[in-house]
Tab-separated table of C-alpha atoms in Angstrom:
chain	number	residue	atom	x	y	z
A	1070	MET	CA	-0.279	0.047	-0.148
A	1071	ILE	CA	1.058	3.269	-0.927
A	1072	ASN	CA	1.532	6.227	1.864
A	1073	PHE	CA	-1.424	8.296	2.296
A	1074	ARG	CA	-2.847	11.155	4.474
A	1075	TYR	CA	-5.632	9.842	7.246
A	1076	THR	CA	-8.169	12.358	7.730
A	1077	ARG	CA	-12.006	12.547	9.584
A	1078	ALA	CA	-14.735	14.517	8.011
A	1079	THR	CA	-16.603	16.059	10.881
A	1080	ASP	CA	-19.744	16.212	8.971
A	1081	VAL	CA	-21.112	16.009	5.578
A	1082	GLY	CA	-20.223	19.659	4.442
A	1083	ASP	CA	-16.650	19.157	5.901
A	1084	ALA	CA	-16.310	15.723	3.894
A	1085	VAL	CA	-17.415	17.627	0.333
A	1086	ARG	CA	-14.928	20.671	1.031
A	1087	GLN	CA	-11.893	17.848	1.687
A	1088	ILE	CA	-12.599	15.710	-1.444
A	1089	ALA	CA	-13.357	18.964	-3.380
A	1090	ALA	CA	-9.681	20.256	-1.897
A	1091	GLU	CA	-7.513	17.572	-2.782
A	1092	PRO	CA	-8.673	15.597	-6.322
A	1093	LYS	CA	-6.573	12.578	-5.490
A	1094	ALA	CA	-8.186	12.095	-1.855
A	1095	LYS	CA	-10.781	8.856	-1.504
A	1096	PHE	CA	-13.333	8.335	0.962
A	1097	ILE	CA	-13.368	5.529	3.258
A	1098	ALA	CA	-16.314	4.368	4.812
A	1099	GLY	CA	-16.511	0.227	5.315
A	1100	GLY	CA	-13.476	-0.091	3.322
A	1101	THR	CA	-14.228	-3.382	1.526
A	1102	ASN	CA	-13.152	-2.511	-1.404
A	1103	ILE	CA	-10.838	0.633	-1.444
A	1104	LEU	CA	-8.658	-1.151	1.140
A	1105	ASP	CA	-8.607	-4.211	-1.137
A	1106	LEU	CA	-7.832	-2.229	-4.196
A	1107	MET	CA	-5.067	0.203	-2.312
A	1108	LYS	CA	-3.245	-3.057	-1.472
A	1109	TYR	CA	-2.790	-3.986	-5.309
A	1110	GLU	CA	-2.227	-0.041	-5.990
A	1111	VAL	CA	-4.974	-0.385	-8.548
A	1112	GLU	CA	-6.065	2.664	-6.093
A	1113	GLN	CA	-3.492	5.259	-4.854
A	1114	PRO	CA	-4.920	7.748	-3.170
A	1115	THR	CA	-3.226	10.700	-1.521
A	1116	GLN	CA	-5.974	11.241	1.494
A	1117	LEU	CA	-8.292	8.806	2.732
A	1118	ILE	CA	-11.120	10.927	4.532
A	1119	ASP	CA	-12.955	8.833	7.119
A	1120	ILE	CA	-16.578	9.288	6.848
A	1121	SER	CA	-17.682	6.048	8.717
A	1122	HIS	CA	-19.052	7.937	11.731
A	1123	LEU	CA	-20.985	10.352	9.907
A	1124	PRO	CA	-24.753	10.469	11.158
A	1125	LEU	CA	-26.088	8.772	7.923
A	1126	ARG	CA	-26.517	5.485	9.597
A	1127	ILE	CA	-30.792	5.514	9.938
A	1128	ILE	CA	-33.222	4.207	7.913
A	1129	GLU	CA	-36.664	6.124	7.881
A	1130	GLU	CA	-40.167	6.329	6.051
A	1131	VAL	CA	-40.800	9.387	4.218
A	1132	PRO	CA	-43.590	10.937	3.344
A	1133	SER	CA	-44.381	9.666	0.324
A	1134	GLY	CA	-44.599	6.099	1.419
A	1135	GLY	CA	-41.281	5.292	0.497
A	1136	LEU	CA	-38.264	4.487	2.779
A	1137	ARG	CA	-34.699	6.648	2.828
A	1138	ILE	CA	-31.455	4.581	3.747
A	1139	GLY	CA	-28.714	6.436	4.740
A	1140	ALA	CA	-25.322	5.861	2.983
A	1141	LEU	CA	-23.698	4.613	5.774
A	1142	VAL	CA	-26.218	1.587	6.548
A	1143	PRO	CA	-24.416	-1.773	6.606
A	1144	ASN	CA	-25.269	-3.860	4.055
A	1145	SER	CA	-26.154	-6.618	6.468
A	1146	ASP	CA	-28.089	-4.279	8.765
A	1147	LEU	CA	-30.192	-3.200	5.457
A	1148	ALA	CA	-30.593	-6.955	4.548
A	1149	TYR	CA	-32.350	-7.645	7.828
A	1150	HIS	CA	-34.134	-4.631	8.648
A	1151	PRO	CA	-37.720	-5.406	9.141
A	1152	LEU	CA	-38.903	-3.111	7.012
A	1153	ILE	CA	-37.002	-4.321	3.921
A	1154	GLU	CA	-37.588	-7.508	4.836
A	1155	ALA	CA	-41.385	-6.739	4.823
A	1156	ARG	CA	-41.933	-4.458	2.249
A	1157	TYR	CA	-38.843	-4.826	-0.260
A	1158	PRO	CA	-37.871	-8.691	0.317
A	1159	ILE	CA	-36.375	-8.304	-3.317
A	1160	LEU	CA	-33.712	-6.031	-1.838
A	1161	SER	CA	-32.839	-7.996	1.520
A	1162	SER	CA	-32.737	-11.119	-1.175
A	1163	ALA	CA	-30.310	-9.514	-3.664
A	1164	ILE	CA	-27.698	-8.469	-0.689
A	1165	LEU	CA	-28.055	-11.539	1.174
A	1166	ALA	CA	-26.652	-13.069	-2.082
A	1167	GLY	CA	-23.766	-10.926	-2.433
A	1168	ALA	CA	-20.210	-11.107	-0.684
A	1169	SER	CA	-20.055	-13.035	2.787
A	1170	GLN	CA	-21.359	-11.819	6.346
A	1171	GLN	CA	-18.307	-10.640	7.346
A	1172	LEU	CA	-18.357	-8.035	4.592
A	1173	ARG	CA	-21.948	-7.196	4.690
A	1174	ASN	CA	-21.130	-6.039	8.152
A	1175	MET	CA	-18.504	-3.900	6.959
A	1176	ALA	CA	-19.724	-2.530	3.318
A	1177	SER	CA	-21.834	0.743	3.384
A	1178	THR	CA	-24.995	1.348	0.794
A	1179	GLY	CA	-23.149	4.256	-0.772
A	1180	GLY	CA	-20.053	2.197	-0.820
A	1181	ASN	CA	-21.821	-0.622	-2.588
A	1182	LEU	CA	-22.931	1.576	-5.172
A	1183	MET	CA	-19.195	3.028	-5.639
A	1184	GLN	CA	-17.596	-0.478	-5.633
A	1185	ARG	CA	-15.330	-0.700	-8.794
A	1186	THR	CA	-15.138	-4.266	-11.345
A	1187	ARG	CA	-14.048	-7.107	-10.363
A	1188	CYS	CA	-12.760	-7.299	-13.958
A	1189	PHE	CA	-9.206	-9.454	-13.835
A	1190	TYR	CA	-7.501	-6.984	-16.031
A	1191	PHE	CA	-8.301	-4.175	-13.495
A	1192	TYR	CA	-6.608	-5.635	-10.875
A	1193	ASP	CA	-3.671	-6.898	-12.831
A	1194	THR	CA	-1.375	-3.790	-12.683
A	1195	VAL	CA	1.216	-5.564	-15.256
A	1196	THR	CA	-1.536	-5.823	-18.016
A	1197	PRO	CA	-2.903	-2.846	-19.885
A	1198	CYS	CA	-6.759	-1.762	-18.619
A	1199	ASN	CA	-8.409	1.478	-19.868
A	1200	LYS	CA	-10.750	1.715	-16.188
A	1201	ARG	CA	-7.015	1.484	-14.601
A	1202	GLU	CA	-5.152	3.667	-16.840
A	1203	PRO	CA	-7.253	5.433	-19.584
A	1204	GLY	CA	-5.676	4.917	-23.246
A	1205	SER	CA	-3.482	1.701	-22.170
A	1206	GLY	CA	-5.940	-0.459	-24.186
A	1207	CYS	CA	-7.970	-3.550	-22.811
A	1208	SER	CA	-6.989	-6.815	-22.151
A	1209	ALA	CA	-10.378	-8.718	-21.469
A	1210	ILE	CA	-11.201	-8.362	-25.227
A	1211	GLU	CA	-8.919	-10.838	-26.208
A	1212	GLY	CA	-8.062	-12.252	-22.618
A	1213	ILE	CA	-9.765	-14.496	-20.431
A	1214	ASN	CA	-13.037	-12.777	-20.696
A	1215	ARG	CA	-15.499	-15.621	-18.923
A	1216	ILE	CA	-16.916	-12.954	-16.364
A	1217	ASN	CA	-17.209	-9.705	-18.182
A	1218	ALA	CA	-19.939	-8.421	-20.325
A	1219	ILE	CA	-22.078	-9.416	-23.612
A	1220	LEU	CA	-24.065	-5.751	-23.309
A	1221	GLY	CA	-23.423	-2.283	-23.731
A	1222	THR	CA	-19.743	-2.754	-24.401
A	1223	SER	CA	-17.554	-0.564	-25.870
A	1224	GLU	CA	-14.078	-1.160	-27.740
A	1225	ALA	CA	-12.598	0.565	-24.849
A	1226	CYS	CA	-14.112	-1.749	-21.962
A	1227	ILE	CA	-15.916	-5.170	-21.185
A	1228	ALA	CA	-16.051	-4.644	-17.484
A	1229	THR	CA	-19.303	-5.450	-15.277
A	1230	HIS	CA	-20.522	-3.846	-11.939
A	1231	PRO	CA	-20.027	-6.384	-9.543
A	1232	SER	CA	-22.817	-5.874	-6.988
A	1233	ASP	CA	-26.220	-7.714	-6.478
A	1234	MET	CA	-27.584	-4.907	-4.459
A	1235	CYS	CA	-27.481	-2.461	-7.137
A	1236	VAL	CA	-29.649	-4.981	-9.259
A	1237	ALA	CA	-32.271	-5.033	-7.025
A	1238	LEU	CA	-32.410	-0.955	-6.762
A	1239	ALA	CA	-32.558	-0.791	-10.616
A	1240	ALA	CA	-35.575	-3.013	-10.352
A	1241	LEU	CA	-36.993	-1.168	-7.927
A	1242	GLU	CA	-36.110	2.167	-9.352
A	1243	ALA	CA	-34.660	3.953	-5.993
A	1244	THR	CA	-33.288	7.333	-6.372
A	1245	VAL	CA	-29.749	8.214	-5.327
A	1246	HIS	CA	-29.467	11.505	-2.837
A	1247	VAL	CA	-26.119	13.204	-3.059
A	1248	ILE	CA	-24.538	16.268	-2.135
A	1249	GLY	CA	-21.509	18.181	-3.563
A	1250	PRO	CA	-20.286	21.814	-3.341
A	1251	SER	CA	-23.157	23.308	-5.545
A	1252	GLY	CA	-25.549	21.929	-3.149
A	1253	GLU	CA	-28.123	18.399	-3.153
A	1254	ARG	CA	-29.271	16.652	-6.059
A	1255	ALA	CA	-31.413	13.413	-6.844
A	1256	ILE	CA	-29.845	11.024	-9.629
A	1257	PRO	CA	-32.315	8.215	-10.708
A	1258	PHE	CA	-30.965	4.800	-10.194
A	1259	ALA	CA	-30.847	4.323	-13.707
A	1260	ASP	CA	-28.829	7.222	-14.359
A	1261	PHE	CA	-26.556	6.681	-11.533
A	1262	HIS	CA	-24.663	4.087	-13.123
A	1263	ARG	CA	-22.758	4.379	-17.050
A	1264	LEU	CA	-21.889	2.523	-19.581
A	1265	PRO	CA	-18.018	2.599	-20.428
A	1266	GLY	CA	-18.124	3.854	-24.045
A	1267	GLY	CA	-14.544	6.065	-24.359
A	1268	THR	CA	-14.171	6.886	-20.901
A	1269	PRO	CA	-14.502	3.561	-18.990
A	1270	GLU	CA	-12.391	5.033	-16.039
A	1271	ILE	CA	-15.601	6.693	-15.047
A	1272	ASP	CA	-18.407	4.331	-13.578
A	1273	THR	CA	-20.737	6.565	-12.526
A	1274	ASN	CA	-22.497	10.105	-12.946
A	1275	LEU	CA	-21.458	10.997	-9.353
A	1276	ALA	CA	-19.131	14.378	-9.831
A	1277	PRO	CA	-15.805	13.712	-7.996
A	1278	ASP	CA	-16.770	16.018	-5.419
A	1279	GLU	CA	-20.090	14.713	-4.758
A	1280	ILE	CA	-21.115	12.206	-1.758
A	1281	ILE	CA	-23.748	10.017	-1.304
A	1282	MET	CA	-25.945	10.750	1.454
A	1283	ALA	CA	-28.866	8.308	0.864
A	1284	VAL	CA	-30.540	5.934	-1.748
A	1285	GLU	CA	-34.244	6.533	-1.272
A	1286	LEU	CA	-36.996	3.407	-2.294
A	1287	PRO	CA	-40.328	4.346	-3.676
A	1288	PRO	CA	-43.640	3.167	-2.227
A	1289	GLN	CA	-44.121	-0.084	-4.317
A	1290	GLY	CA	-42.069	-2.651	-3.230
A	1291	PHE	CA	-43.514	-5.503	-4.903
A	1292	ALA	CA	-43.383	-7.905	-1.924
A	1293	SER	CA	-45.677	-10.621	-3.190
A	1294	HIS	CA	-44.082	-11.648	-6.509
A	1295	TYR	CA	-40.963	-11.118	-6.822
A	1296	SER	CA	-37.426	-12.923	-7.096
A	1297	TYR	CA	-33.631	-12.650	-7.149
A	1298	LEU	CA	-31.821	-15.679	-8.690
A	1299	LYS	CA	-28.072	-15.379	-9.478
A	1300	ILE	CA	-25.606	-17.819	-11.292
A	1301	ARG	CA	-22.153	-17.950	-10.434
A	1302	ASP	CA	-19.249	-20.512	-10.415
A	1303	ARG	CA	-19.900	-21.861	-6.841
A	1304	LEU	CA	-22.844	-21.739	-4.957
A	1305	SER	CA	-21.730	-18.793	-2.496
A	1306	TYR	CA	-19.751	-16.255	-2.190
A	1307	ALA	CA	-18.543	-15.547	-5.465
A	1308	PHE	CA	-19.821	-12.708	-7.963
A	1309	ALA	CA	-22.653	-13.611	-10.516
A	1310	LEU	CA	-22.069	-15.131	-14.294
A	1311	VAL	CA	-25.675	-13.994	-14.636
A	1312	SER	CA	-28.083	-12.641	-11.582
A	1313	ALA	CA	-31.852	-11.293	-12.531
A	1314	ALA	CA	-33.950	-9.410	-10.397
A	1315	ALA	CA	-38.022	-9.311	-11.377
A	1316	ALA	CA	-40.846	-8.246	-9.750
A	1317	LEU	CA	-44.260	-8.443	-10.940
A	1318	GLU	CA	-47.572	-6.938	-9.893
A	1319	LEU	CA	-50.518	-9.180	-10.629
A	1320	ASP	CA	-54.134	-8.208	-11.228
A	1321	GLY	CA	-56.683	-10.819	-12.354
A	1322	GLY	CA	-54.389	-13.276	-13.698
A	1323	ARG	CA	-52.577	-10.913	-15.881
A	1324	ILE	CA	-49.217	-8.569	-15.337
A	1325	ALA	CA	-49.911	-5.351	-14.199
A	1326	GLU	CA	-46.419	-3.886	-13.457
A	1327	ALA	CA	-43.428	-5.501	-14.394
A	1328	ARG	CA	-39.628	-4.752	-13.475
A	1329	LEU	CA	-36.547	-6.612	-14.602
A	1330	ALA	CA	-32.926	-5.895	-13.765
A	1331	LEU	CA	-29.867	-8.374	-14.560
A	1332	GLY	CA	-26.281	-8.210	-13.337
A	1333	GLY	CA	-22.969	-9.412	-14.617
A	1334	VAL	CA	-23.659	-8.753	-17.645
A	1335	ALA	CA	-22.840	-5.310	-18.511
A	1336	HIS	CA	-21.230	-2.092	-16.762
A	1337	LYS	CA	-24.009	-1.049	-14.779
A	1338	PRO	CA	-27.229	-3.137	-13.830
A	1339	TRP	CA	-28.923	-3.879	-16.993
A	1340	ARG	CA	-32.327	-2.721	-17.420
A	1341	ARG	CA	-34.934	-1.940	-20.275
A	1342	VAL	CA	-38.342	-0.273	-20.031
A	1343	GLU	CA	-39.211	-1.903	-23.408
A	1344	ALA	CA	-39.184	-5.161	-21.628
A	1345	GLU	CA	-40.825	-4.305	-18.847
A	1346	ALA	CA	-43.665	-2.774	-21.126
A	1347	ALA	CA	-43.774	-5.840	-23.049
A	1348	LEU	CA	-44.804	-8.006	-19.965
A	1349	ARG	CA	-48.066	-5.697	-18.867
A	1350	GLY	CA	-51.161	-6.647	-19.815
A	1351	GLU	CA	-49.784	-10.248	-20.381
A	1352	VAL	CA	-50.490	-13.757	-19.251
A	1353	PRO	CA	-47.399	-14.641	-16.792
A	1354	ASP	CA	-46.520	-17.574	-18.980
A	1355	ARG	CA	-43.020	-18.619	-20.452
A	1356	ALA	CA	-43.785	-17.717	-23.678
A	1357	ALA	CA	-44.249	-13.839	-22.316
A	1358	PHE	CA	-41.316	-14.511	-20.320
A	1359	ALA	CA	-39.480	-15.220	-23.478
A	1360	LYS	CA	-40.738	-12.109	-25.398
A	1361	ALA	CA	-39.773	-10.274	-22.567
A	1362	ALA	CA	-36.115	-11.635	-22.411
A	1363	ASP	CA	-35.453	-11.330	-26.088
A	1364	ILE	CA	-36.155	-7.794	-25.841
A	1365	LEU	CA	-33.659	-7.145	-22.829
A	1366	LEU	CA	-31.090	-9.151	-24.169
A	1367	ARG	CA	-31.293	-7.886	-27.614
A	1368	GLY	CA	-27.718	-6.601	-29.432
A	1369	SER	CA	-26.279	-8.717	-26.510
A	1370	CYS	CA	-22.189	-9.936	-27.961
A	1371	GLY	CA	-20.290	-12.557	-26.654
A	1372	PHE	CA	-16.382	-12.651	-26.465
A	1373	ALA	CA	-14.145	-16.103	-26.643
A	1374	HIS	CA	-15.103	-17.216	-23.183
A	1375	ASN	CA	-18.623	-15.732	-22.343
A	1376	GLY	CA	-20.925	-16.286	-25.116
A	1377	PHE	CA	-22.466	-19.233	-22.832
A	1378	LYS	CA	-23.661	-16.149	-20.745
A	1379	ILE	CA	-26.246	-15.224	-23.516
A	1380	GLY	CA	-28.185	-18.436	-23.538
A	1381	LEU	CA	-28.064	-18.310	-19.787
A	1382	ALA	CA	-29.099	-14.884	-19.460
A	1383	HIS	CA	-32.385	-15.853	-21.465
A	1384	ARG	CA	-33.021	-18.818	-18.773
A	1385	VAL	CA	-32.099	-17.022	-15.997
A	1386	ILE	CA	-34.852	-13.980	-17.456
A	1387	GLU	CA	-37.732	-17.085	-18.185
A	1388	ARG	CA	-37.218	-18.622	-14.409
A	1389	THR	CA	-36.496	-15.413	-12.155
A	1390	LEU	CA	-40.036	-14.080	-13.963
A	1391	MET	CA	-41.437	-17.756	-13.329
A	1392	GLN	CA	-40.319	-17.379	-9.500
A	1393	ALA	CA	-41.800	-13.981	-9.110
A	1394	ALA	CA	-45.271	-15.154	-10.944
A	1395	HIS	CA	-45.626	-18.321	-8.490
A	1396	GLY	CA	-44.659	-16.132	-5.652
A	1397	THR	CA	-41.905	-18.701	-5.146
A	1398	PRO	CA	-38.680	-16.646	-4.429
A	1399	GLN	CA	-35.084	-17.966	-4.816
A	1400	ILE	CA	-34.261	-18.512	-1.318
A	1401	GLN	CA	-30.606	-17.686	-1.046
A	1402	ALA	CA	-29.435	-20.369	1.532
A	1403	ILE	CA	-31.327	-23.312	-0.656
A	1404	LYS	CA	-28.614	-23.849	-3.354
A	1405	LYS	CA	-31.737	-25.712	-5.794
A	1406	ILE	CA	-33.805	-23.370	-8.111
A	1407	ARG	CA	-37.223	-23.646	-7.802
B	752	MET	CA	19.339	1.485	-18.403
B	753	ALA	CA	15.588	0.917	-18.087
B	754	GLU	CA	13.381	3.420	-15.485
B	755	PRO	CA	13.015	1.388	-12.362
B	756	LEU	CA	9.388	-0.100	-12.384
B	757	THR	CA	7.250	2.295	-9.835
B	758	ARG	CA	3.764	3.568	-9.554
B	759	THR	CA	4.270	6.283	-6.844
B	760	PRO	CA	1.987	9.240	-8.061
B	761	LYS	CA	4.243	12.394	-8.816
B	762	GLY	CA	5.036	14.246	-6.134
B	763	TRP	CA	4.373	11.759	-3.262
B	764	ASP	CA	7.156	9.874	-1.546
B	765	ARG	CA	6.112	6.369	-0.933
B	766	LEU	CA	9.005	6.179	1.406
B	767	SER	CA	8.684	8.992	3.600
B	768	PRO	CA	7.883	8.250	7.213
B	769	PRO	CA	4.567	7.240	7.952
B	770	SER	CA	3.182	9.466	10.546
B	771	LYS	CA	2.350	7.367	13.662
B	772	VAL	CA	-1.136	7.951	15.710
B	773	ALA	CA	-1.624	6.626	19.297
B	774	ILE	CA	-5.038	4.510	19.078
B	775	THR	CA	-6.582	2.765	22.151
B	776	LEU	CA	-8.307	-0.809	21.259
B	777	HIS	CA	-10.074	-2.552	23.711
B	778	VAL	CA	-8.985	-6.280	23.097
B	779	ASN	CA	-10.599	-9.018	24.316
B	780	ASP	CA	-11.729	-6.666	27.309
B	781	VAL	CA	-8.085	-5.503	27.941
B	782	PRO	CA	-7.439	-1.754	26.971
B	783	ARG	CA	-4.447	-1.876	24.684
B	784	THR	CA	-2.689	1.500	23.425
B	785	LEU	CA	-0.405	1.320	20.112
B	786	THR	CA	0.928	3.490	17.940
B	787	ILE	CA	0.346	2.945	14.118
B	788	ALA	CA	0.543	3.833	10.796
B	789	SER	CA	-2.441	5.316	8.803
B	790	TRP	CA	-2.010	1.874	6.479
B	791	THR	CA	-2.036	-0.709	9.042
B	792	THR	CA	-4.446	-2.725	9.250
B	793	LEU	CA	-6.417	-4.190	12.498
B	794	LEU	CA	-4.885	-7.707	11.496
B	795	ASP	CA	-1.584	-6.221	11.098
B	796	ALA	CA	-2.158	-4.372	14.678
B	797	LEU	CA	-3.424	-7.524	16.348
B	798	ARG	CA	-0.318	-9.666	15.069
B	799	ASN	CA	2.240	-7.444	15.132
B	800	ASP	CA	1.799	-4.762	17.133
B	801	LEU	CA	-0.258	-6.726	19.950
B	802	GLY	CA	1.508	-10.267	19.600
B	803	LEU	CA	-2.204	-11.946	19.293
B	804	THR	CA	-1.253	-14.143	16.592
B	805	GLY	CA	-4.349	-16.363	17.030
B	806	THR	CA	-5.836	-14.299	14.324
B	807	LYS	CA	-4.465	-15.580	11.162
B	808	LYS	CA	-3.421	-13.488	7.647
B	809	GLY	CA	-4.342	-15.869	4.621
B	810	CYS	CA	-5.413	-13.973	1.752
B	811	ASP	CA	-5.018	-10.546	2.974
B	812	HIS	CA	-7.974	-9.924	0.586
B	813	GLY	CA	-11.177	-10.439	2.338
B	814	GLN	CA	-11.438	-13.396	0.314
B	815	CYS	CA	-10.942	-16.428	3.007
B	816	GLY	CA	-11.873	-15.235	6.216
B	817	ALA	CA	-9.087	-16.500	7.894
B	818	CYS	CA	-8.648	-13.011	9.719
B	819	THR	CA	-12.103	-12.889	11.066
B	820	VAL	CA	-12.464	-11.390	14.594
B	821	LEU	CA	-15.572	-9.296	16.016
B	822	VAL	CA	-15.809	-5.675	16.465
B	823	ASP	CA	-18.479	-4.428	18.610
B	824	GLY	CA	-19.676	-7.682	18.655
B	825	ARG	CA	-19.840	-8.048	14.575
B	826	ARG	CA	-17.857	-10.186	12.622
B	827	VAL	CA	-15.461	-8.352	10.264
B	828	ASN	CA	-12.329	-9.341	7.765
B	829	SER	CA	-9.476	-7.293	9.870
B	830	CYS	CA	-7.553	-7.672	6.985
B	831	LEU	CA	-9.619	-4.923	5.346
B	832	VAL	CA	-10.150	-2.973	8.619
B	833	LEU	CA	-7.741	0.113	8.984
B	834	ALA	CA	-6.534	0.337	12.696
B	835	ILE	CA	-6.672	3.849	13.038
B	836	MET	CA	-10.661	3.968	12.146
B	837	MET	CA	-11.147	1.535	15.452
B	838	ASN	CA	-10.209	3.943	18.194
B	839	ASP	CA	-11.836	2.870	21.063
B	840	ALA	CA	-13.547	-0.220	19.688
B	841	ARG	CA	-14.252	-3.451	21.132
B	842	VAL	CA	-12.447	-6.390	19.496
B	843	THR	CA	-12.580	-9.863	20.233
B	844	THR	CA	-10.239	-12.374	18.960
B	845	VAL	CA	-9.923	-16.212	19.302
B	846	GLU	CA	-7.446	-15.772	22.272
B	847	GLY	CA	-10.764	-13.666	24.427
B	848	LEU	CA	-13.385	-16.645	23.822
B	849	ALA	CA	-12.025	-19.219	26.851
B	850	LYS	CA	-13.200	-17.570	30.235
B	851	ASP	CA	-11.651	-18.956	33.334
B	852	GLY	CA	-9.766	-21.904	31.692
B	853	ALA	CA	-13.020	-23.242	29.944
B	854	LEU	CA	-13.199	-23.345	26.262
B	855	HIS	CA	-15.785	-21.546	24.414
B	856	PRO	CA	-18.841	-24.099	23.329
B	857	VAL	CA	-17.915	-23.151	19.945
B	858	GLN	CA	-14.065	-24.433	20.807
B	859	GLN	CA	-14.873	-27.619	22.057
B	860	ALA	CA	-17.240	-28.394	19.745
B	861	PHE	CA	-14.229	-27.938	16.781
B	862	ILE	CA	-12.297	-30.426	19.174
B	863	ASP	CA	-15.425	-33.016	19.129
B	864	HIS	CA	-16.004	-33.185	15.877
B	865	ASP	CA	-12.266	-32.613	14.682
B	866	ALA	CA	-13.218	-29.983	12.653
B	867	PHE	CA	-9.898	-29.094	10.994
B	868	GLN	CA	-6.948	-30.558	9.150
B	869	CYS	CA	-4.359	-28.119	9.149
B	870	GLY	CA	-6.220	-25.605	11.385
B	871	TYR	CA	-4.954	-22.391	9.489
B	872	CYS	CA	-8.738	-21.226	9.042
B	873	THR	CA	-9.816	-22.666	12.600
B	874	PRO	CA	-9.527	-19.182	14.268
B	875	GLY	CA	-11.447	-17.795	11.788
B	876	GLN	CA	-14.027	-20.175	11.574
B	877	ILE	CA	-14.559	-20.380	15.228
B	878	MET	CA	-14.641	-16.634	15.531
B	879	SER	CA	-17.486	-16.757	12.442
B	880	ALA	CA	-19.284	-19.110	14.027
B	881	VAL	CA	-19.646	-17.554	17.311
B	882	ALA	CA	-20.606	-14.348	15.293
B	883	LEU	CA	-23.129	-16.754	13.458
B	884	ILE	CA	-25.000	-17.944	16.668
B	885	SER	CA	-25.156	-14.640	18.188
B	886	GLU	CA	-26.944	-13.254	15.144
B	887	GLY	CA	-29.745	-16.235	15.376
B	888	ARG	CA	-30.334	-16.115	11.445
B	889	ALA	CA	-29.289	-19.958	10.969
B	890	ARG	CA	-31.742	-22.323	12.235
B	891	ASN	CA	-30.582	-25.320	9.688
B	892	ALA	CA	-27.520	-26.903	7.996
B	893	ASP	CA	-28.239	-24.980	4.487
B	894	GLU	CA	-28.119	-21.773	6.520
B	895	ILE	CA	-25.177	-22.539	8.569
B	896	ARG	CA	-23.453	-23.385	5.374
B	897	GLU	CA	-24.494	-19.792	3.916
B	898	LEU	CA	-23.460	-17.667	6.342
B	899	MET	CA	-20.315	-19.193	7.176
B	900	SER	CA	-19.286	-18.765	3.058
B	901	GLY	CA	-16.990	-15.909	4.009
B	902	ASN	CA	-14.614	-18.858	5.646
B	903	ILE	CA	-12.952	-20.909	2.998
B	904	CYS	CA	-11.218	-24.366	4.555
B	905	ARG	CA	-8.882	-25.378	1.868
B	906	CYS	CA	-8.550	-28.895	3.600
B	907	GLY	CA	-12.084	-29.279	3.002
B	908	ALA	CA	-13.580	-29.899	6.699
B	909	TYR	CA	-16.818	-28.347	5.891
B	910	PRO	CA	-19.282	-31.293	6.883
B	911	ARG	CA	-17.617	-31.511	10.285
B	912	ILE	CA	-17.381	-27.848	10.983
B	913	VAL	CA	-21.115	-27.611	10.246
B	914	ALA	CA	-21.550	-30.584	12.619
B	915	ALA	CA	-19.331	-28.671	15.332
B	916	ILE	CA	-21.664	-25.600	14.648
B	917	GLN	CA	-24.775	-27.441	15.039
B	918	GLN	CA	-23.508	-28.894	18.862
B	919	ALA	CA	-22.672	-25.849	19.922
B	920	MET	CA	-25.753	-23.684	19.079
B	921	ALA	CA	-27.410	-26.717	20.718
B	922	ALA	CA	-25.408	-26.120	23.790
B	923	MET	CA	-25.630	-22.285	23.804
B	924	GLU	CA	-29.272	-22.442	23.370
B	925	SER	CA	-29.577	-25.005	26.494
B	926	LYS	CA	-27.393	-22.710	28.702
B	927	PRO	CA	-28.319	-19.075	27.298
């Protein structure tokens, strides 16, 4: 690890002032991703600004009927919160599908959004990587790309976003509340993470001098018909090859509302409103689910080692929607797929 | 001659002496004051500064769980915690489990079930299991396996680890 200066932010305003004053500074909360990357010297901040003690640990109901989750709420506290379990079980399920209990105890809500890709070449500092070193090239495109993206890729980068939690937050249409030197703003979840394009070094639309304060969930939690299904190379404690969050509202045997997002396939949680629109008004059967999968996966493109993800994603979408429709969500502790 | 390989940011001397800070950790109910560099992890502070080598360094990247300790009662990977952020925290390591010469029920269960081979992952497994039982989220073998998945055992002692945890869980339920 390279030497750095450690400072503590006294409040949110101070955190923003400190990060604005030092462009090479980074925030640290749970530390599970930044310290890992600093040990590999992938991240080389000159200063770590400790925000872990700021008063952003509250989960509270908001007048709109939704829920506001403080940026520093640990992943485990969020997954097991009674209001999340009761009203947004898809979020609880997705969180518990990721990492380990130790890491979930440490990792924060905001940090989960900000975690960086697990692409092997991003971590391997002796190989070119446009995300780590802009302009150096992408080693994954011609390399070992089993874990890489099949949607929304660019010639510069085929990395995926590793979060499970964010896939559920995308499906729930959460809002990210942030603050910077020019004040507060709200970012719709779909606009928070970005596709790599020609600037894969930029993961999100959060400005470098902004900080996440909270994630807000809208009232609709799809607690009756949801599922989060994650397929990976071992049964627990591994990143997704493909995962899906499916949420349905059924009315009179037909789909009134649908949400569908994928993990492990793109630089951001992958969602298309057209796929969800195609489900509305349909009978929840395999034909309707296959059609939605076709739309969601349109334009997918595999590389030498990850072409299997396209067919896998198709089946995962169908199965997750089926689990949601039947009210039999995947249980993360039981590895049999229902 | 080629430039020596360096990834040091410009204007930053990686060899400059670290500024050290004094912190207090309440380790196994004993307050310990130590002087550490900003980059010192809780794992290194425990092992190198306090001589508590029961906590093991496996991967040093949060992938294996060998370094699991309890901070304020919650299990964490001590390799991914900066000690400087833990001032005044209560830390429990495997050295702090036995009380008055009697092993903790989880330690006794690991012996009873021979739940290890090489033993390197065992302190982390035991600390993780102690936390798992106090969390109260695991009620059966499937849930124990899932909530212990952050602790890797390369000898493959998993079936006996699960059996040991089930025994300890039953023992601790009968004697709260």
